[in-house]
Coordinates of C-alpha atoms and ligand atoms in Angstrom, one line a residue:
M1198 CA 280.6 167.4 -138.1
A1199 CA 278.7 170.8 -138.1
A1200 CA 280.2 173.1 -135.8
A1201 CA 277.7 173.4 -132.3
P1202 CA 275.4 176.5 -132.8
P1203 CA 276.5 179.6 -130.1
P1204 CA 274.6 179.8 -126.6
P1205 CA 271.4 181.6 -127.5
L1206 CA 271.7 185.6 -125.9
V1207 CA 269.2 186.4 -122.7
V1208 CA 268.8 189.4 -122.1
A1209 CA 267.8 190.8 -118.6
V1210 CA 266.7 194.3 -118.7
D1211 CA 266.7 195.4 -115.1
G1212 CA 266.4 194.8 -111.0
V1213 CA 267.9 192.1 -109.8
L1214 CA 267.3 190.0 -112.8
C1215 CA 270.6 190.5 -114.1
D1216 CA 271.3 188.0 -110.9
I1217 CA 268.8 185.3 -110.8
T1218 CA 269.5 184.7 -114.4
R1219 CA 273.1 184.7 -114.1
S1220 CA 272.8 182.3 -111.6
L1221 CA 270.3 180.4 -113.1
V1222 CA 271.9 180.2 -116.6
Q1223 CA 275.6 179.5 -115.6
G1224 CA 277.5 178.8 -118.8
A1225 CA 274.0 177.9 -120.7
A1226 CA 273.4 180.8 -121.9
R1227 CA 274.8 184.3 -122.9
V1228 CA 273.6 187.1 -120.8
T1229 CA 273.5 190.8 -121.4
C1230 CA 272.2 192.3 -118.2
L1231 CA 271.2 196.1 -119.4
I1232 CA 270.6 198.7 -116.8
P1233 CA 274.1 199.0 -114.4
P1234 CA 274.3 198.7 -110.9
G1235 CA 273.6 201.7 -109.3
A1236 CA 271.9 203.4 -112.2
D1237 CA 268.4 204.9 -112.3
P1238 CA 265.9 202.4 -114.4
H1239 CA 263.1 205.3 -114.2
G1240 CA 265.0 207.7 -115.6
V1241 CA 267.3 206.2 -117.7
A1242 CA 267.6 206.1 -121.8
L1243 CA 268.4 203.2 -123.5
R1244 CA 271.7 203.7 -126.0
G1245 CA 272.5 202.1 -128.6
S1246 CA 274.6 198.6 -127.8
D1247 CA 271.1 198.2 -126.0
R1248 CA 269.0 198.0 -128.9
Q1249 CA 271.5 195.7 -130.2
A1250 CA 271.4 193.4 -127.5
L1251 CA 267.1 193.6 -127.4
S1252 CA 267.1 192.8 -131.2
S1253 CA 269.7 189.8 -131.2
A1254 CA 268.2 188.2 -128.1
R1255 CA 266.0 185.3 -128.1
L1256 CA 264.4 186.0 -124.4
V1257 CA 264.1 189.5 -123.0
L1258 CA 263.8 189.3 -119.3
M1259 CA 262.3 192.5 -117.5
N1260 CA 261.1 193.6 -114.3
G1261 CA 258.0 195.0 -115.3
Y1262 CA 255.6 197.5 -113.3
N1263 CA 257.2 199.9 -115.5
L1264 CA 260.7 199.7 -113.8
T1265 CA 261.9 200.8 -116.4
P1266 CA 259.8 203.5 -118.3
A1267 CA 262.1 203.6 -121.7
M1268 CA 261.4 199.7 -122.2
Q1269 CA 258.0 200.6 -123.6
R1270 CA 258.9 202.3 -126.5
I1271 CA 261.2 199.2 -127.2
R1272 CA 259.7 196.7 -130.1
V1273 CA 261.8 193.1 -130.3
S1274 CA 261.1 190.2 -131.9
A1275 CA 261.8 187.7 -129.0
P1276 CA 259.3 187.5 -125.8
V1277 CA 259.5 189.8 -123.3
V1278 CA 258.9 188.8 -120.0
P1279 CA 258.1 190.9 -117.2
V1280 CA 259.0 188.6 -114.7
A1281 CA 257.8 190.5 -111.3
E1282 CA 254.0 191.2 -113.1
R1283 CA 254.1 187.3 -113.7
A1284 CA 255.8 186.1 -110.1
V1285 CA 253.7 188.9 -108.3
P1286 CA 250.4 189.2 -110.6
R1287 CA 248.7 191.3 -106.7
N1288 CA 250.8 194.5 -106.4
K1289 CA 248.4 196.9 -104.7
A1290 CA 250.6 199.7 -104.4
L1291 CA 252.1 199.3 -108.4
D1292 CA 255.6 199.1 -106.9
P1293 CA 258.2 198.1 -109.1
H1294 CA 260.6 197.3 -106.5
V1295 CA 259.0 193.8 -105.2
W1296 CA 262.2 192.3 -104.8
H1297 CA 262.8 194.0 -101.2
D1298 CA 260.6 190.7 -100.0
P1299 CA 262.7 187.9 -100.5
A1300 CA 259.4 185.4 -100.7
L1301 CA 258.4 188.1 -104.1
T1302 CA 262.0 187.5 -105.2
S1303 CA 261.6 183.6 -105.1
A1304 CA 258.7 183.8 -106.9
M1305 CA 260.5 185.5 -109.4
V1306 CA 263.3 182.9 -109.5
Q1307 CA 260.0 180.6 -110.5
A1308 CA 259.2 182.7 -113.2
T1309 CA 262.7 183.5 -114.4
A1310 CA 263.5 179.9 -114.6
S1311 CA 260.6 179.0 -116.5
A1312 CA 260.9 181.3 -119.1
L1313 CA 264.3 180.2 -119.6
K1314 CA 263.0 176.4 -119.8
P1315 CA 262.4 176.6 -123.7
V1316 CA 265.2 178.5 -124.9
L1317 CA 267.3 176.6 -123.0
G1318 CA 266.8 173.3 -124.1
S1319 CA 265.0 170.2 -122.4
A1320 CA 268.8 168.9 -121.8
Q1321 CA 269.5 171.7 -119.7
G1322 CA 266.0 171.3 -117.3
P1323 CA 267.4 169.2 -114.2
A1324 CA 270.1 171.4 -113.9
L1325 CA 268.0 174.7 -114.1
Q1326 CA 265.4 173.2 -111.6
R1327 CA 268.1 172.1 -109.1
R1328 CA 269.7 175.6 -109.5
S1329 CA 266.2 177.5 -109.1
Q1330 CA 265.3 175.6 -106.1
A1331 CA 268.9 176.0 -103.8
M1332 CA 268.4 180.0 -104.8
Q1333 CA 265.1 179.7 -103.2
A1334 CA 266.1 177.9 -100.5
V1335 CA 268.8 181.0 -99.6
L1336 CA 266.0 183.9 -100.3
N1337 CA 263.8 181.7 -97.4
Q1338 CA 266.9 182.1 -95.2
L1339 CA 267.5 185.4 -96.1
G1340 CA 263.4 186.0 -95.3
S1341 CA 263.5 184.4 -91.9
W1342 CA 267.4 186.4 -91.2
S1343 CA 266.0 190.0 -92.3
A1344 CA 262.9 189.4 -89.7
Q1345 CA 265.2 188.5 -86.9
Q1346 CA 267.3 191.5 -87.5
L1347 CA 264.2 193.9 -88.0
Q1348 CA 263.4 192.5 -84.5
T1349 CA 266.2 194.3 -82.5
V1350 CA 264.8 197.5 -83.8
P1351 CA 262.5 199.3 -81.1
T1352 CA 259.0 199.5 -82.6
A1353 CA 258.5 203.0 -82.5
Q1354 CA 261.9 203.6 -85.0
R1355 CA 260.2 200.7 -87.4
V1356 CA 259.8 203.5 -90.3
L1357 CA 261.4 203.8 -93.1
V1358 CA 261.6 207.3 -94.4
S1359 CA 263.1 207.7 -98.1
E1360 CA 262.7 210.2 -100.9
H1361 CA 260.5 207.7 -103.6
R1362 CA 258.1 204.6 -102.8
A1363 CA 260.5 201.6 -103.3
F1364 CA 260.3 199.4 -100.2
S1365 CA 256.9 198.6 -100.2
A1366 CA 257.4 195.3 -100.7
F1367 CA 260.3 195.5 -97.5
A1368 CA 257.5 197.4 -95.3
S1369 CA 254.7 194.6 -95.8
R1370 CA 256.6 192.1 -95.7
Y1371 CA 258.8 193.1 -92.6
G1372 CA 255.8 195.4 -90.7
I1373 CA 257.7 198.7 -90.9
R1374 CA 256.0 201.6 -92.2
E1375 CA 256.9 203.4 -95.3
L1376 CA 257.5 207.0 -95.6
P1377 CA 258.6 208.2 -98.8
V1378 CA 258.3 211.1 -98.9
L1379 CA 257.6 213.5 -102.4
D1380 CA 255.9 210.4 -103.6
T1381 CA 253.5 211.3 -100.8
F1382 CA 253.0 215.2 -100.0
A1383 CA 255.2 216.8 -103.3
T1384 CA 253.6 215.1 -107.0
G1385 CA 255.0 216.1 -109.6
G1386 CA 258.4 216.5 -108.2
T1387 CA 258.5 220.0 -106.9
L1388 CA 258.7 220.9 -103.9
R1389 CA 256.9 223.4 -102.5
P1390 CA 257.3 225.5 -99.4
S1391 CA 253.6 223.7 -97.9
S1392 CA 255.1 220.6 -99.1
L1393 CA 257.9 221.3 -97.5
A1394 CA 256.4 222.1 -94.0
A1395 CA 254.2 219.1 -94.2
I1396 CA 257.6 216.7 -94.9
S1397 CA 259.4 218.1 -92.2
A1398 CA 256.3 217.8 -89.7
A1399 CA 255.8 214.3 -91.0
I1400 CA 258.6 213.1 -91.0
R1401 CA 259.6 214.6 -87.3
K1402 CA 256.0 212.7 -86.0
S1403 CA 257.3 209.5 -87.3
G1404 CA 260.1 208.7 -84.8
T1405 CA 263.0 207.8 -87.0
K1406 CA 266.3 208.8 -86.3
V1407 CA 267.2 209.4 -90.0
I1408 CA 266.4 209.7 -93.8
F1409 CA 267.2 207.4 -96.2
A1410 CA 268.9 208.3 -98.9
E1411 CA 269.1 206.2 -102.7
A1412 CA 272.3 207.0 -103.4
L1413 CA 275.1 209.3 -102.2
P1414 CA 276.0 212.6 -102.1
P1415 CA 272.1 212.9 -101.2
S1416 CA 270.2 215.2 -104.0
K1417 CA 269.8 218.5 -103.2
T1418 CA 266.3 218.1 -102.0
L1419 CA 266.9 215.6 -99.6
R1420 CA 269.8 217.9 -98.1
R1421 CA 266.7 220.3 -97.9
I1422 CA 264.4 218.4 -96.3
S1423 CA 266.7 216.9 -94.1
S1424 CA 268.0 220.6 -92.9
V1425 CA 264.6 222.2 -92.5
S1426 CA 263.2 218.6 -90.3
G1427 CA 266.1 218.7 -88.2
V1428 CA 266.4 215.1 -89.1
A1429 CA 269.7 213.5 -90.5
I1430 CA 270.9 211.6 -93.2
A1431 CA 272.0 207.6 -92.9
K1432 CA 275.4 207.9 -93.4
Q1433 CA 274.8 204.7 -96.0
P1434 CA 272.1 204.8 -98.8
L1435 CA 269.7 202.1 -99.5
F1436 CA 269.8 200.1 -102.7
A1437 CA 266.3 200.8 -103.7
D1438 CA 266.4 200.2 -107.2
G1439 CA 268.4 197.1 -107.8
Q1440 CA 271.7 195.3 -107.3
A1441 CA 274.4 197.6 -105.5
P1442 CA 278.1 198.0 -107.9
G1443 CA 279.7 195.0 -107.4
Q1444 CA 277.2 193.3 -105.2
S1445 CA 275.1 190.3 -105.8
L1446 CA 271.5 190.4 -105.0
I1447 CA 271.7 188.7 -101.4
Q1448 CA 274.6 191.2 -100.6
T1449 CA 272.5 193.9 -101.7
A1450 CA 269.6 192.4 -99.0
T1451 CA 271.6 191.9 -96.6
A1452 CA 273.6 195.5 -96.5
N1453 CA 270.0 197.1 -97.1
V1454 CA 268.9 195.0 -93.9
C1455 CA 271.8 196.2 -91.8
T1456 CA 272.2 200.0 -93.4
F1457 CA 268.4 200.2 -91.9
V1458 CA 268.5 198.1 -88.7
T1459 CA 272.1 199.6 -87.5
A1460 CA 270.6 203.6 -88.2
Q1461 CA 267.8 203.1 -86.2
G1462 CA 269.3 201.5 -83.1
G1463 CA 269.0 197.7 -84.0
R1464 CA 272.2 195.3 -84.2
C1465 CA 272.9 193.0 -87.2
D1466 CA 274.6 189.5 -87.5
Q1467 CA 277.1 190.4 -90.2
Q1468 CA 278.6 186.4 -89.9
T1469 CA 275.3 185.1 -91.2
A1470 CA 274.3 187.5 -93.6
S1471 CA 278.3 186.6 -94.8
A1472 CA 277.0 182.7 -94.7
L1473 CA 274.3 183.2 -96.8
Q1474 CA 276.4 185.5 -99.6
Q1475 CA 278.8 182.5 -99.6
Q1476 CA 275.7 180.0 -100.2
W1477 CA 274.1 182.2 -102.7
A1478 CA 277.6 182.2 -104.6
A1479 CA 278.4 178.8 -104.6
I1480 CA 275.5 177.7 -106.5
R1481 CA 276.2 176.1 -109.8
Ligands
LIG2614 ZN1 262.9 202.7 -107.9

């Protein structure tokens, strides 16, 4: 009897595709994740081991909308599926971080499952379908839970001030104003004195209690903006670019909601958040 062929290799490049793919596949394929949690996909360079994984993959799943510009220079023989572009074809802001709206994450789960189906084979079809539905059910509850937490924030403080535009999907889902200060006032990344003055005025006018960093310690630019505007940087960062280190996408999303809500004067129901995290982790 011939040995069984090794399970196919699937590469999940960026955003929240590592968790989505692993949760859908379980043991039916090997999954390699490229951009580590906490890394900046916008500026990352691919390593030799990443190229190796890409060249031996049967399927490459990436977020798309140019979340990881380094992928533009990659040629591989396996199909490359830009999951967010397939799942969310209408994206006016061209903001690649669409998974900050759980309804769009749910559409990404469906698109990922469709792309995996021919790779895993028809025997895996029912299990894939069952996991996809279980994941979408958790994401649906995550959307309602998040909306309830955001309702506790006074209307005047339903504003998200950050450096870069990464929360358009979050803002439009929950009725929050988004003020990505560098993308709005400092094109090309250079912070002129006139831009700094305009940013400070806009932040003070926005009614926000804090400015959100994407990582800690905050950048020099953000610290300068904070000191000139007199508005503090939130004690916890918002994870804009994917999963937080060591966290599932549900843990990352609930942490982001609680960080935002708590800093802006609302209340966060941690108990339901952990129930959602457990439900997600239990999907087999
Ligand atoms: Zn980003």
